CSV table of C-alpha atoms in Angstrom, one decimal:
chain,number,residue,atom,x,y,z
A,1,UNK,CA,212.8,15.1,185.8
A,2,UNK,CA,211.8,14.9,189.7
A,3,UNK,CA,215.4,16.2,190.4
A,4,UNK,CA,214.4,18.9,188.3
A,5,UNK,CA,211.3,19.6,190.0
A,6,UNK,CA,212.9,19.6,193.2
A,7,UNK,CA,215.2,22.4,192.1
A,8,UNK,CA,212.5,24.4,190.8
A,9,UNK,CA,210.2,23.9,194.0
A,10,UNK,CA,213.2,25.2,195.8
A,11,UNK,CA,214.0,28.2,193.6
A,12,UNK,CA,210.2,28.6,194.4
A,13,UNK,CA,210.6,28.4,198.1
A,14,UNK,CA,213.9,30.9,198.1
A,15,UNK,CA,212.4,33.7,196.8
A,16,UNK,CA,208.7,33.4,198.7
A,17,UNK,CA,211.1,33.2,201.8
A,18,UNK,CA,213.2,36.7,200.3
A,19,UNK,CA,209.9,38.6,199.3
A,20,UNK,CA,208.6,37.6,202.8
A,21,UNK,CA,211.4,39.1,204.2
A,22,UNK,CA,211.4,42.2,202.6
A,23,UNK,CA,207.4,42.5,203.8
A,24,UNK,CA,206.4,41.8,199.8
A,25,UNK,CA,204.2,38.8,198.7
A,26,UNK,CA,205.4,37.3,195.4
A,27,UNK,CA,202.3,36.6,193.7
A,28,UNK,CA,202.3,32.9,192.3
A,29,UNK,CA,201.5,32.4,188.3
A,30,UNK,CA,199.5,29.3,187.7
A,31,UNK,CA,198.1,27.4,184.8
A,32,UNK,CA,195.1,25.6,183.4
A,33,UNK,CA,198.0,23.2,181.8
A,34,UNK,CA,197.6,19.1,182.2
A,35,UNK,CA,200.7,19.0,180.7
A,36,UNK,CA,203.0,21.1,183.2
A,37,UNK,CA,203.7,19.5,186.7
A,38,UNK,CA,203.0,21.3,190.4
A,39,UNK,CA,206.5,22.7,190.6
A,40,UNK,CA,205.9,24.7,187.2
A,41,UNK,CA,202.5,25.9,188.0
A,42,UNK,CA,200.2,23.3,186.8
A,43,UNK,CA,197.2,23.6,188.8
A,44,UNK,CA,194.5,21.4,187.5
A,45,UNK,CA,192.4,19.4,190.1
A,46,UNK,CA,194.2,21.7,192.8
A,47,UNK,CA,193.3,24.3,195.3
A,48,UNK,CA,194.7,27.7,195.2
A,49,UNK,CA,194.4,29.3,199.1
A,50,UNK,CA,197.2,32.0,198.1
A,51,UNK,CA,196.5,35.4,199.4
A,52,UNK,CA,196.8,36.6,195.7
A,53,UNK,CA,196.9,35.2,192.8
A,54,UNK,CA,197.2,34.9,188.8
A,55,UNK,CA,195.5,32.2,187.0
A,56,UNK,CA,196.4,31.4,183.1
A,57,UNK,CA,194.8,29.2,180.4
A,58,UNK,CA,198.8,28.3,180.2
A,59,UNK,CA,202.3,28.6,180.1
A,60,UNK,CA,203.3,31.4,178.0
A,61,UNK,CA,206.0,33.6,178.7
A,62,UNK,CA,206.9,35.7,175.4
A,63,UNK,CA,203.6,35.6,174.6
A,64,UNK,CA,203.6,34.3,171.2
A,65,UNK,CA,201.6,30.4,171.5
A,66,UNK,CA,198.1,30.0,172.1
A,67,UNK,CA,197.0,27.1,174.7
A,68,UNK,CA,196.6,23.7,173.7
A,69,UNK,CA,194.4,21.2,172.2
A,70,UNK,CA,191.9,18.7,173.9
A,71,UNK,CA,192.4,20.1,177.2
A,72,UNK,CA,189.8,19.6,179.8
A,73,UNK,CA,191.0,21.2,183.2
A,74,UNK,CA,189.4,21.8,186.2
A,75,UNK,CA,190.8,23.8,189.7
A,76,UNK,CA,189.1,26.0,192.7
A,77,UNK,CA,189.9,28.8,194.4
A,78,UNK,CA,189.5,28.3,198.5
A,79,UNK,CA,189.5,31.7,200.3
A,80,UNK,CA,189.5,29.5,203.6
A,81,UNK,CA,187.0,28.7,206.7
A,82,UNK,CA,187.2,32.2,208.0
A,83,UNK,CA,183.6,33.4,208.2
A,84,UNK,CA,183.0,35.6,205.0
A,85,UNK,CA,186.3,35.4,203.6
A,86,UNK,CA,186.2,35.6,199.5
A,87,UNK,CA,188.4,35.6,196.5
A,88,UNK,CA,187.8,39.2,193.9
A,89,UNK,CA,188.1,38.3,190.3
A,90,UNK,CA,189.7,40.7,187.8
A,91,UNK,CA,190.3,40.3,184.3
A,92,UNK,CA,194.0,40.6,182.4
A,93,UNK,CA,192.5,39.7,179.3
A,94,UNK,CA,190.8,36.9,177.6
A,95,UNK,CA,190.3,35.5,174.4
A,96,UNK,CA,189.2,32.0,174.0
A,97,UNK,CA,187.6,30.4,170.6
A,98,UNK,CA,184.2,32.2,169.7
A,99,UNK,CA,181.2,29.3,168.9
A,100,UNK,CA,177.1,29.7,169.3
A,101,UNK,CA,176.7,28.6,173.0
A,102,UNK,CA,180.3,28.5,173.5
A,103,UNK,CA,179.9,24.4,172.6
A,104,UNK,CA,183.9,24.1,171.1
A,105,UNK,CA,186.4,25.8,173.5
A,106,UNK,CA,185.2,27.2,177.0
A,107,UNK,CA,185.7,29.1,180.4
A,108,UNK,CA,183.5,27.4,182.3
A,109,UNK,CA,182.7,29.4,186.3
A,110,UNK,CA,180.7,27.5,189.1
A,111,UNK,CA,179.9,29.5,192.3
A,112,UNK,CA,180.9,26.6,194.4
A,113,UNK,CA,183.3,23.5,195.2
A,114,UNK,CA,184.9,21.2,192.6
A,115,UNK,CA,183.2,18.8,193.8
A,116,UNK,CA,179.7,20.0,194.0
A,117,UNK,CA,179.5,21.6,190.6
A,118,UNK,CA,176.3,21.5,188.4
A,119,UNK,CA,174.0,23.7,186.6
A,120,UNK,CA,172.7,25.3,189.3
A,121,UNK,CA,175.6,27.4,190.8
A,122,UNK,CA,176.8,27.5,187.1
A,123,UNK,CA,178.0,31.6,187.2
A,124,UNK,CA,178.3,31.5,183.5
A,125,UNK,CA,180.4,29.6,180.0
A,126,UNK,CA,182.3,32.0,178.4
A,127,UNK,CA,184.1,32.3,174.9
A,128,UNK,CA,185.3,34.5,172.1
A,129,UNK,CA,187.3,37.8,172.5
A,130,UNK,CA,186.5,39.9,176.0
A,131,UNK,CA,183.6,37.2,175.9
A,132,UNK,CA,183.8,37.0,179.9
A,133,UNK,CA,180.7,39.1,181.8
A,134,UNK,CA,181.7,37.7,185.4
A,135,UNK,CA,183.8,40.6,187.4
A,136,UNK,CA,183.0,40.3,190.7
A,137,UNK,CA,183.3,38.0,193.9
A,138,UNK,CA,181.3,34.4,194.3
A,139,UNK,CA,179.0,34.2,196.4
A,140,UNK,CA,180.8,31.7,199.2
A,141,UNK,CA,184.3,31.0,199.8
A,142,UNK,CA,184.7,28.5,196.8
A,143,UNK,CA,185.1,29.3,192.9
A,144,UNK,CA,185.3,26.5,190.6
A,145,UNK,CA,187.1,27.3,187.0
A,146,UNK,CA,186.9,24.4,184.0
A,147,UNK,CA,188.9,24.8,180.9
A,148,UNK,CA,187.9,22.8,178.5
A,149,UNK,CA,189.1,23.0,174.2
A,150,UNK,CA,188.6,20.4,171.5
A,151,UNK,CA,191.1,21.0,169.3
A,152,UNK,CA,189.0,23.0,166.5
A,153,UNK,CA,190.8,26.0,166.6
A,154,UNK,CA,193.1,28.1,169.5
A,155,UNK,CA,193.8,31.4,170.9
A,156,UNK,CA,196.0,33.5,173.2
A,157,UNK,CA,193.7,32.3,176.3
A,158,UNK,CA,193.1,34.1,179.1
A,159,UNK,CA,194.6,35.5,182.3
A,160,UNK,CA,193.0,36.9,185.8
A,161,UNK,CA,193.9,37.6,188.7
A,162,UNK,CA,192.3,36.2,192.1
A,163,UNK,CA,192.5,38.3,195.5
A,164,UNK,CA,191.6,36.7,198.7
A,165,UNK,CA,189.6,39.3,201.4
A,166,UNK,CA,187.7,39.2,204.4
A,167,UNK,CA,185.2,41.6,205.7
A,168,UNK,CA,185.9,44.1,208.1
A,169,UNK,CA,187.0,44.7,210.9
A,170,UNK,CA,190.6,44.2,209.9
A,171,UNK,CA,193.4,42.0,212.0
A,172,UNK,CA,196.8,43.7,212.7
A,173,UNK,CA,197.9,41.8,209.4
A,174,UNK,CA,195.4,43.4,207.4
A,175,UNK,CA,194.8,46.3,205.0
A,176,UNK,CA,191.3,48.1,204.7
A,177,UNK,CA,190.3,48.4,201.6
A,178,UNK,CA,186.6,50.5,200.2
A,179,UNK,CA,186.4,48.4,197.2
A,180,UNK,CA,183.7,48.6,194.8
A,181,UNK,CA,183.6,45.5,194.1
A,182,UNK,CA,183.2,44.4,197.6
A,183,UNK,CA,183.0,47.4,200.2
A,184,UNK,CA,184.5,47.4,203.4
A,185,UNK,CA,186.6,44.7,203.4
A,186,UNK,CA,190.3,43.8,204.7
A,187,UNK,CA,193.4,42.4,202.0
A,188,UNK,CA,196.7,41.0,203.3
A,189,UNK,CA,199.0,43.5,204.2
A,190,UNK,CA,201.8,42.1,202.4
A,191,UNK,CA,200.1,43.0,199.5
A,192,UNK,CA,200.3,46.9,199.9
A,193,UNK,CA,202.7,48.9,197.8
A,194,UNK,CA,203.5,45.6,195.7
A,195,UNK,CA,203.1,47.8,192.7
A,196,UNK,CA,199.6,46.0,191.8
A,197,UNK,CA,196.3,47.5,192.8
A,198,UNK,CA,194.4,45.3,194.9
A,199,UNK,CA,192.1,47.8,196.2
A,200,UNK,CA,189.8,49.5,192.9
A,201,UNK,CA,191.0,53.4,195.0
A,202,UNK,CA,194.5,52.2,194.5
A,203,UNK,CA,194.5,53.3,198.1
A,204,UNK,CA,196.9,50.0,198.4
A,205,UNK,CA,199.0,51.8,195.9
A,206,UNK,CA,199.0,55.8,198.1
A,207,UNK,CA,202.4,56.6,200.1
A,208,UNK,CA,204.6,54.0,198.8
A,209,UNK,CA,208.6,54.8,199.4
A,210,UNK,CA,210.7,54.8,196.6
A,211,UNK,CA,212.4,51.4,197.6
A,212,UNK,CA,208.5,49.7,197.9
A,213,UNK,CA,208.0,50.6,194.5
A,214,UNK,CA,211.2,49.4,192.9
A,215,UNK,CA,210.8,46.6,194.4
A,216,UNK,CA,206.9,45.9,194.4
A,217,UNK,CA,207.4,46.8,190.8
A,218,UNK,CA,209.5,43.5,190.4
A,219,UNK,CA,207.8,40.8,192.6
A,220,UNK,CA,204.3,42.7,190.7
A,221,UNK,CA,205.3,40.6,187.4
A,222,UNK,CA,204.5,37.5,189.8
A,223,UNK,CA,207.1,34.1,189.3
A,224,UNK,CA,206.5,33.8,185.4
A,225,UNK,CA,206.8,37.3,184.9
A,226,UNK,CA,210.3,37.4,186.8
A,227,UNK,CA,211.4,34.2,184.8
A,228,UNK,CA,210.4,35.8,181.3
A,229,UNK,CA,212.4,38.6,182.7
A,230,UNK,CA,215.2,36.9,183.7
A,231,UNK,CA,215.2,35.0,180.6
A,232,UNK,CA,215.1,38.5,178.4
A,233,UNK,CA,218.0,40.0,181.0
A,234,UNK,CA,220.5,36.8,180.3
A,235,UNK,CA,219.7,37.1,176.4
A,236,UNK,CA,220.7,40.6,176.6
A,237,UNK,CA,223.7,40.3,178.2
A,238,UNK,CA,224.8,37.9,176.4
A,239,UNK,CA,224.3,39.7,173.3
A,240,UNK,CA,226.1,42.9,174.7
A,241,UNK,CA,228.9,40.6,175.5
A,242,UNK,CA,229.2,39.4,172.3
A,243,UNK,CA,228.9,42.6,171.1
A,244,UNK,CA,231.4,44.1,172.8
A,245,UNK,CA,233.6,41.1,172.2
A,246,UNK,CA,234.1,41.4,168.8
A,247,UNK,CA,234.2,45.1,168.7
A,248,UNK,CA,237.3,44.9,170.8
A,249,UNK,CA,239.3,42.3,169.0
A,250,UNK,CA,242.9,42.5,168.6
A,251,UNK,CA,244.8,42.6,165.4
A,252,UNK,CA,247.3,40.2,164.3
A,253,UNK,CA,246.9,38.4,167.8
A,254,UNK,CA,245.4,35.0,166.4
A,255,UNK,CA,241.7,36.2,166.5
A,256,UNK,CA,241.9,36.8,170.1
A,257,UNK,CA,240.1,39.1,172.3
A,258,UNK,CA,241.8,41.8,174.0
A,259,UNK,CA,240.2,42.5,178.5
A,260,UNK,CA,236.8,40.9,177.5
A,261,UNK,CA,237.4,37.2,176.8
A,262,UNK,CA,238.8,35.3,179.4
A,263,UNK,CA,241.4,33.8,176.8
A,264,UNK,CA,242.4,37.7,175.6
A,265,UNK,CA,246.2,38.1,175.5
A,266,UNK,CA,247.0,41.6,177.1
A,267,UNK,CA,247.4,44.6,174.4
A,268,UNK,CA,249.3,47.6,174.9
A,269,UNK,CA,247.4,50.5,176.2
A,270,UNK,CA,245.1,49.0,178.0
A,271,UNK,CA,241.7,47.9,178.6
A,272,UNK,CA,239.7,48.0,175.2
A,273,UNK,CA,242.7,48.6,173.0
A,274,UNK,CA,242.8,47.4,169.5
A,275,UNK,CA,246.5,47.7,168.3
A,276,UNK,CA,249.3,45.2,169.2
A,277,UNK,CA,252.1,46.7,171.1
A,278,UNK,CA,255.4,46.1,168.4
A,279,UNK,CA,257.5,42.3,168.7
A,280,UNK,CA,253.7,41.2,171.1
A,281,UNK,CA,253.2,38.7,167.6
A,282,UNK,CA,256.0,37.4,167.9
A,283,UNK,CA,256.3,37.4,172.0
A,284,UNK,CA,252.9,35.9,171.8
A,285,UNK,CA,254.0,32.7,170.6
A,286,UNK,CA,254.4,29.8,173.1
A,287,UNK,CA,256.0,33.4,175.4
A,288,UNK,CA,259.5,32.6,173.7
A,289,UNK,CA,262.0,35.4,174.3
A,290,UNK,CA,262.5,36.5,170.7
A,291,UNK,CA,265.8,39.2,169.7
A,292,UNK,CA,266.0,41.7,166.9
A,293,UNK,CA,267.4,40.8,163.6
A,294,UNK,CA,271.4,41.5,162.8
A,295,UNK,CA,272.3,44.4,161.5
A,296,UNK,CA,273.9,44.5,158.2
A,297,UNK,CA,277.3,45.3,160.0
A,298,UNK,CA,277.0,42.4,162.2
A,299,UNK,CA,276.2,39.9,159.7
A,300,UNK,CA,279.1,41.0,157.5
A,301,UNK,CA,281.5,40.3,160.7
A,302,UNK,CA,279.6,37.3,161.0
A,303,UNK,CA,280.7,35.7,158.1
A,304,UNK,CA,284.2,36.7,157.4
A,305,UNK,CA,284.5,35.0,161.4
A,306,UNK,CA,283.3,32.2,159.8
A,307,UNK,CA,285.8,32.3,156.6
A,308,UNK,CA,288.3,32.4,159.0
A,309,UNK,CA,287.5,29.5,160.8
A,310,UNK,CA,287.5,27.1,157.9
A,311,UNK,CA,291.0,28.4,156.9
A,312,UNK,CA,292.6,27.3,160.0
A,313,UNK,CA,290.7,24.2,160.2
A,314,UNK,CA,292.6,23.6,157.1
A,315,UNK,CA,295.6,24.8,157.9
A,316,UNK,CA,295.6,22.3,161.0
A,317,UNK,CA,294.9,19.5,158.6
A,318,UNK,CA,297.8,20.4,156.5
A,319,UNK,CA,299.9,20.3,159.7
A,320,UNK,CA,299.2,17.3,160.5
A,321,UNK,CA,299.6,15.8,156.9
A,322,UNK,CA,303.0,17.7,156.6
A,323,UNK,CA,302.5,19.5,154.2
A,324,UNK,CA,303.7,23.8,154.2
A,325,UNK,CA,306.0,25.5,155.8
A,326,UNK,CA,306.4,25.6,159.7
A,327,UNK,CA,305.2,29.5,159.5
A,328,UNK,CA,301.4,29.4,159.7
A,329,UNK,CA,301.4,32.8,158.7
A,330,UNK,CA,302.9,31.6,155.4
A,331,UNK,CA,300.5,28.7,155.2
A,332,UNK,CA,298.1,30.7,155.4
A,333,UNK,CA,298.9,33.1,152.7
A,334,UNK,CA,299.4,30.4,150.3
A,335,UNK,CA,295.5,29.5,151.0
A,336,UNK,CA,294.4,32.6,149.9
């Protein structure tokens, strides 16, 4: 299993190190998950300092399973020792089991540090379906999120997404940004034209080339979305293949496939051609070089040769018994 967290922390690292190269920022996917490990997003008792991004009650890429049972979960987000710096908080959706008071399953927002929560920078326990009220940005650079269900009942969960800013005036690195949920402040640069709007003008979004919104477009679905995608795109190739595949089958040629297995035996006409060039059966077997039938005339000739032979094989015995005249020609009219 660590091997196979290495691998994944490395996939992780290659494509930060591609998006980053192509002046994108590949926004991370994490998840309110105890069960799942660092290197697949688990992010409970951890700090998120990313310049963007997207917090999950858990792991769900086709979107069909609700989150767990029992789970009790807590992370920050750290916007960083840079004076004034701040996460934004928008809402994906959210849907976590309704109860008076929220007392079963809960979203639970402290406007401070993990470790100095209590009910006095308590922002606000949340439940049921769009039950969340807190859109905005904390007060300081800390935002503490617990998770906590107990196993009464489940739903789909929740999902936002977290963007780290610092007031203006902006560094050479920056973007400004008029937000209206905080005004006059300054985003990452690498997060303009990623095909997500940061800034509420979408003035992140304005004078994008065609290649920054292909591929903004992508690294936008952030590392879950691209595996799901990935996922859906090797399914579908597959199926096409398959498709394809058996569409294109050969007749009479042992069930094989003709240019799109790698086993296909090669049919006449062609890429994609169904019929069997004439004598391929036969030549297909074990490639022996196989000749036309006889001919009626040649088997005819065939035999009498044979006939023939037999009579002088006689003939020779009788010579050698004694027996017949010394004319073979006469011995051999006697025969017959």
């Amino acid at each position: 299993m660590k091997n196979h967290g290495e691998s994944c922390v490395r996939i992780v690292a290659f494509f930060l190190t591609f998006s980053s190269s192509f002046g994108f920022y590949l926004i991370a996917d994490y998840y309110m998950d105890p069960d799942l490990g660092n290197a697949f997003g688990g992010v409970c008792n951890k700090r998120v300092e990313d310049a963007c991004a997207y917090l999950s009650s858990h792991l769900d890429l086709f979107g069909f399973s609700d989150y767990s049972s029992n789970v009790d979960c807590t992370m920050v987000f750290d916007a960083g020792k840079m004076a004034g710096a701040k996460f934004k908080f928008e809402w994906q959706y959210f849907n976590v089991e309704p109860s008076t008071d929220c007392t079963k399953d809960y979203l639970a927002i402290y406007d401070a540090d993990m470790n100095a929560i209590n009910s006095t920078n308590l922002v606000g326990k949340f439940c049921g379906l769009h039950g969340v009220s807190f859109n905005g940005t904390p007060t300081d650079r800390y935002m503490t999120m617990v998770f906590h269900t107990d196993g009464s009942g489940t739903k789909s969960g929740f999902k936002l997404r977290a963007t780290r800013y610092e007031p203006s005036p902006c560094q050479s690195e920056e973007f400004y940004c008029n937000d209206t949920l905080a005004t006059d402040i300054c985003i990452d640069d690498r997060l303009v034209c990623d095909g997500t709007r940061h800034c509420s003008d979408n003035s992140d979004e304005l004078n994008c080339s065609f290649l920054d919104e292909l591929l903004g477009t992508f690294f936008a679905l952030g590392l879950g979305g691209m595996v799901m995608s990935g996922v859906f795109c090797i399914a579908g190739c597959a199926g096409i293949w398959t498709v394809v595949g058996a569409l294109t089958c050969c007749k009479k040629c042992c069930v094989k496939c003709c240019c799109c297995w790698p086993c296909c035996k090669k049919c006449k006409g062609g890429a994609g051609n169904s019929k069997v060039e004439p004598g391929m059966e036969m030549r297909d077997r074990d490639d022996e070089d196989f000749s036309p039938p006889p001919t009626y005339r040649e088997t005819t000739k065939l035999e009498e040769d044979v006939e023939w032979d037999d009579v002088e094989d006689e003939v020779q015995k009788d010579d050698a018994a004694g027996i017949g005249s010394d004319d073979p020609r006469n011995n051999l009219a006697d025969v017959e």
